[in-house]
Amino acid sequence: KNQVEQSPQSLIILEGKNCTLQCNYTVSPFSNLRWYKQDTGRGPVSLTIMTFSENTKSNGRYTATLDADTKQSSLHITASQLSDSASYICVPRTLDTGRRALTFGSGTRLQVQP
Amino acid sequence: GAVVSQHPSRVICKSGTSVKIECRSLDFQATTMFWYRQFPKQSLMLMATSNEGSKATYEQGVEKDKFLINHASLTLSTLTVTSAHPEDSSFYICSASQPIKSSTDTQYFGPGTRLTVL
């Protein structure tokens, strides 16, 4: 069964600090992994997408890493801002293009305090 | 990036009534749209996959007669919650993808609709 585990479940940091969110998955066969940001009461917004051949990808202050061998990914946020307060969701996908719906993990709820 | 809209953003209704939620892809054609439901502090759960011009595919445990989905055009899908009950109160989110059958195709999410059934 495809599973996704994210840690920590929640995190509080001070504005300006860095943080790293973790994702372990058991999706197989693996195709790609996305990180989404979901603000409270809003739909998810894609931050990064990485295929199995990519180790790292950045999007502004967001940097995602991927280790397809250990099936781990991380999302690093640098110089956090208050607007970074949101849930961050890791979404791995299989090669099965017949199923295009996404399976979401429970996410990490990040709160950035002034 | 592509834009997906939902209407209404919030709706409050009485128990037993029906509510229709619209999902539109504004600047691209979406052959497939997905409907998700999210309860407080939980992850998004897929309800159904909607393909333009055909019947929707529902996930296990989702009542197709209660959650009616229509995808009559390439830019519009609707979800109707029939005979709504308080337990149907949730955040409903749609997503749309362009007609590229690839595991790397990007899904664009709508802003969600908050349904409260009294």
mmCIF file of N, CA and C in Angstrom, chain A residues 31-32 34 36 38 41-46 49 51 89 93-97 99-102 104-106 109, chain B residues 31-32 34 36 38 41 43-44 46 49 59 91 93 97-98 100-107 109-111 114:
data_model
loop_
_atom_site.group_PDB
_atom_site.id
_atom_site.type_symbol
_atom_site.label_atom_id
_atom_site.label_comp_id
_atom_site.label_asym_id
_atom_site.label_seq_id
_atom_site.Cartn_x
_atom_site.Cartn_y
_atom_site.Cartn_z
ATOM 1 N N SER A 31 7.445 7.757 -9.508
ATOM 2 C CA SER A 31 7.573 8.609 -10.683
ATOM 3 C C SER A 31 8.095 9.989 -10.317
ATOM 4 N N ASN A 32 7.385 10.647 -9.418
ATOM 5 C CA ASN A 32 7.796 12.001 -9.048
ATOM 6 C C ASN A 32 7.200 12.352 -7.701
ATOM 7 N N ARG A 34 5.884 15.782 -5.349
ATOM 8 C CA ARG A 34 5.555 17.208 -5.278
ATOM 9 C C ARG A 34 5.451 17.641 -3.825
ATOM 10 N N TYR A 36 3.431 20.618 -1.794
ATOM 11 C CA TYR A 36 2.387 21.627 -1.904
ATOM 12 C C TYR A 36 2.350 22.464 -0.634
ATOM 13 N N GLN A 38 -0.451 24.664 1.511
ATOM 14 C CA GLN A 38 -1.874 24.952 1.610
ATOM 15 C C GLN A 38 -2.112 25.934 2.748
ATOM 16 N N GLY A 41 -7.903 27.356 4.696
ATOM 17 C CA GLY A 41 -9.088 27.755 3.953
ATOM 18 C C GLY A 41 -8.847 28.012 2.477
ATOM 19 N N ARG A 42 -7.735 27.504 1.965
ATOM 20 C CA ARG A 42 -7.415 27.685 0.550
ATOM 21 C C ARG A 42 -7.036 26.345 -0.062
ATOM 22 N N GLY A 43 -7.007 26.300 -1.402
ATOM 23 C CA GLY A 43 -6.558 25.095 -2.075
ATOM 24 C C GLY A 43 -5.042 24.999 -2.077
ATOM 25 N N PRO A 44 -4.498 23.805 -2.271
ATOM 26 C CA PRO A 44 -3.040 23.629 -2.293
ATOM 27 C C PRO A 44 -2.405 24.291 -3.508
ATOM 28 N N VAL A 45 -1.193 24.755 -3.316
ATOM 29 C CA VAL A 45 -0.422 25.364 -4.403
ATOM 30 C C VAL A 45 0.893 24.605 -4.523
ATOM 31 N N SER A 46 1.223 24.206 -5.742
ATOM 32 C CA SER A 46 2.446 23.431 -5.956
ATOM 33 C C SER A 46 3.687 24.292 -5.734
ATOM 34 N N ILE A 49 8.331 20.103 -7.941
ATOM 35 C CA ILE A 49 8.112 18.748 -8.423
ATOM 36 C C ILE A 49 9.462 18.178 -8.810
ATOM 37 N N THR A 51 11.478 14.541 -10.226
ATOM 38 C CA THR A 51 11.440 13.164 -10.697
ATOM 39 C C THR A 51 12.540 12.372 -9.997
ATOM 40 N N ILE A 89 2.507 19.831 2.272
ATOM 41 C CA ILE A 89 2.098 18.469 1.988
ATOM 42 C C ILE A 89 3.004 17.859 0.934
ATOM 43 N N ARG A 93 4.073 10.311 -6.423
ATOM 44 C CA ARG A 93 3.199 9.703 -7.431
ATOM 45 C C ARG A 93 3.861 8.477 -8.016
ATOM 46 N N THR A 94 3.001 7.564 -8.460
ATOM 47 C CA THR A 94 3.500 6.362 -9.099
ATOM 48 C C THR A 94 3.559 6.570 -10.604
ATOM 49 N N LEU A 95 4.079 5.574 -11.291
ATOM 50 C CA LEU A 95 4.156 5.619 -12.741
ATOM 51 C C LEU A 95 2.825 5.304 -13.390
ATOM 52 N N ASP A 96 1.838 4.952 -12.581
ATOM 53 C CA ASP A 96 0.536 4.569 -13.103
ATOM 54 C C ASP A 96 -0.196 5.814 -13.595
ATOM 55 N N THR A 97 -0.076 6.088 -14.889
ATOM 56 C CA THR A 97 -0.732 7.282 -15.412
ATOM 57 C C THR A 97 -2.239 7.085 -15.513
ATOM 58 N N ARG A 99 -4.063 6.408 -13.074
ATOM 59 C CA ARG A 99 -4.646 7.024 -11.886
ATOM 60 C C ARG A 99 -3.975 8.377 -11.697
ATOM 61 N N ARG A 100 -4.661 9.401 -12.079
ATOM 62 C CA ARG A 100 -4.056 10.712 -12.050
ATOM 63 C C ARG A 100 -4.406 11.485 -10.789
ATOM 64 N N ALA A 101 -5.311 10.949 -9.993
ATOM 65 C CA ALA A 101 -5.643 11.651 -8.763
ATOM 66 C C ALA A 101 -4.466 11.580 -7.806
ATOM 67 N N LEU A 102 -4.355 12.575 -6.961
ATOM 68 C CA LEU A 102 -3.251 12.656 -6.019
ATOM 69 C C LEU A 102 -3.663 12.104 -4.661
ATOM 70 N N PHE A 104 -2.823 12.572 -0.875
ATOM 71 C CA PHE A 104 -2.170 13.537 -0.004
ATOM 72 C C PHE A 104 -1.841 12.930 1.358
ATOM 73 N N GLY A 105 -0.677 13.297 1.856
ATOM 74 C CA GLY A 105 -0.334 12.971 3.237
ATOM 75 C C GLY A 105 -1.013 13.950 4.162
ATOM 76 N N SER A 106 -0.807 13.772 5.450
ATOM 77 C CA SER A 106 -1.453 14.635 6.436
ATOM 78 C C SER A 106 -0.766 15.985 6.555
ATOM 79 N N ARG A 109 2.022 21.174 9.690
ATOM 80 C CA ARG A 109 1.464 22.511 9.912
ATOM 81 C C ARG A 109 2.550 23.402 10.497
ATOM 82 N N THR B 31 -9.696 18.188 -19.354
ATOM 83 C CA THR B 31 -10.460 16.982 -19.659
ATOM 84 C C THR B 31 -10.779 16.206 -18.388
ATOM 85 N N THR B 32 -9.974 16.405 -17.366
ATOM 86 C CA THR B 32 -10.192 15.701 -16.106
ATOM 87 C C THR B 32 -10.200 16.691 -14.950
ATOM 88 N N PHE B 34 -10.930 16.770 -10.588
ATOM 89 C CA PHE B 34 -11.005 15.942 -9.395
ATOM 90 C C PHE B 34 -11.708 16.722 -8.288
ATOM 91 N N TYR B 36 -12.163 16.853 -4.171
ATOM 92 C CA TYR B 36 -11.631 16.426 -2.897
ATOM 93 C C TYR B 36 -12.481 17.015 -1.767
ATOM 94 N N GLN B 38 -12.057 17.945 2.487
ATOM 95 C CA GLN B 38 -11.086 18.068 3.566
ATOM 96 C C GLN B 38 -11.790 18.481 4.845
ATOM 97 N N LYS B 41 -8.178 19.952 9.952
ATOM 98 C CA LYS B 41 -6.889 19.392 10.366
ATOM 99 C C LYS B 41 -6.629 18.009 9.763
ATOM 100 N N SER B 43 -6.089 15.678 5.927
ATOM 101 C CA SER B 43 -5.603 15.844 4.563
ATOM 102 C C SER B 43 -6.753 15.797 3.565
ATOM 103 N N LEU B 44 -6.461 16.206 2.371
ATOM 104 C CA LEU B 44 -7.465 16.133 1.310
ATOM 105 C C LEU B 44 -7.753 14.675 0.975
ATOM 106 N N LEU B 46 -9.722 12.275 -1.794
ATOM 107 C CA LEU B 46 -10.357 12.261 -3.108
ATOM 108 C C LEU B 46 -11.757 11.685 -3.008
ATOM 109 N N THR B 49 -13.334 11.311 -9.557
ATOM 110 C CA THR B 49 -12.619 11.795 -10.737
ATOM 111 C C THR B 49 -13.641 12.011 -11.840
ATOM 112 N N GLU B 59 -14.726 7.322 -5.525
ATOM 113 C CA GLU B 59 -13.887 6.546 -4.623
ATOM 114 C C GLU B 59 -14.774 5.691 -3.716
ATOM 115 N N PHE B 91 -14.783 21.194 3.710
ATOM 116 C CA PHE B 91 -14.135 22.056 2.721
ATOM 117 C C PHE B 91 -13.982 21.233 1.444
ATOM 118 N N ILE B 93 -12.761 20.895 -2.401
ATOM 119 C CA ILE B 93 -11.758 21.474 -3.299
ATOM 120 C C ILE B 93 -11.744 20.693 -4.605
ATOM 121 N N SER B 97 -6.703 19.273 -14.496
ATOM 122 C CA SER B 97 -5.445 19.064 -15.190
ATOM 123 C C SER B 97 -5.677 19.129 -16.692
ATOM 124 N N GLN B 98 -4.633 19.503 -17.376
ATOM 125 C CA GLN B 98 -4.719 19.620 -18.822
ATOM 126 C C GLN B 98 -4.672 18.235 -19.451
ATOM 127 N N ILE B 100 -2.988 16.020 -20.697
ATOM 128 C CA ILE B 100 -1.702 15.379 -20.931
ATOM 129 C C ILE B 100 -1.643 14.176 -20.014
ATOM 130 N N LYS B 101 -1.723 13.011 -20.534
ATOM 131 C CA LYS B 101 -1.726 11.817 -19.698
ATOM 132 C C LYS B 101 -0.299 11.446 -19.332
ATOM 133 N N SER B 102 0.144 12.044 -18.286
ATOM 134 C CA SER B 102 1.500 11.787 -17.812
ATOM 135 C C SER B 102 1.491 11.871 -16.304
ATOM 136 N N SER B 103 2.357 11.100 -15.669
ATOM 137 C CA SER B 103 2.399 11.168 -14.210
ATOM 138 C C SER B 103 2.997 12.477 -13.733
ATOM 139 N N THR B 104 3.561 13.272 -14.643
ATOM 140 C CA THR B 104 4.099 14.569 -14.233
ATOM 141 C C THR B 104 3.141 15.711 -14.563
ATOM 142 N N ASP B 105 1.938 15.365 -15.026
ATOM 143 C CA ASP B 105 1.022 16.464 -15.332
ATOM 144 C C ASP B 105 0.658 17.208 -14.056
ATOM 145 N N THR B 106 0.568 18.491 -14.170
ATOM 146 C CA THR B 106 0.300 19.319 -13.007
ATOM 147 C C THR B 106 -1.190 19.498 -12.821
ATOM 148 N N GLN B 107 -1.619 19.353 -11.578
ATOM 149 C CA GLN B 107 -3.001 19.637 -11.239
ATOM 150 C C GLN B 107 -3.058 21.007 -10.583
ATOM 151 N N PHE B 109 -5.309 23.591 -8.401
ATOM 152 C CA PHE B 109 -6.384 23.500 -7.440
ATOM 153 C C PHE B 109 -7.190 24.794 -7.370
ATOM 154 N N GLY B 110 -8.478 24.617 -7.138
ATOM 155 C CA GLY B 110 -9.321 25.761 -6.876
ATOM 156 C C GLY B 110 -9.130 26.231 -5.451
ATOM 157 N N PRO B 111 -9.721 27.360 -5.106
ATOM 158 C CA PRO B 111 -9.558 27.922 -3.766
ATOM 159 C C PRO B 111 -10.405 27.230 -2.713
ATOM 160 N N ARG B 114 -16.266 26.302 1.296
ATOM 161 C CA ARG B 114 -16.586 25.905 2.671
ATOM 162 C C ARG B 114 -18.097 25.701 2.769
#
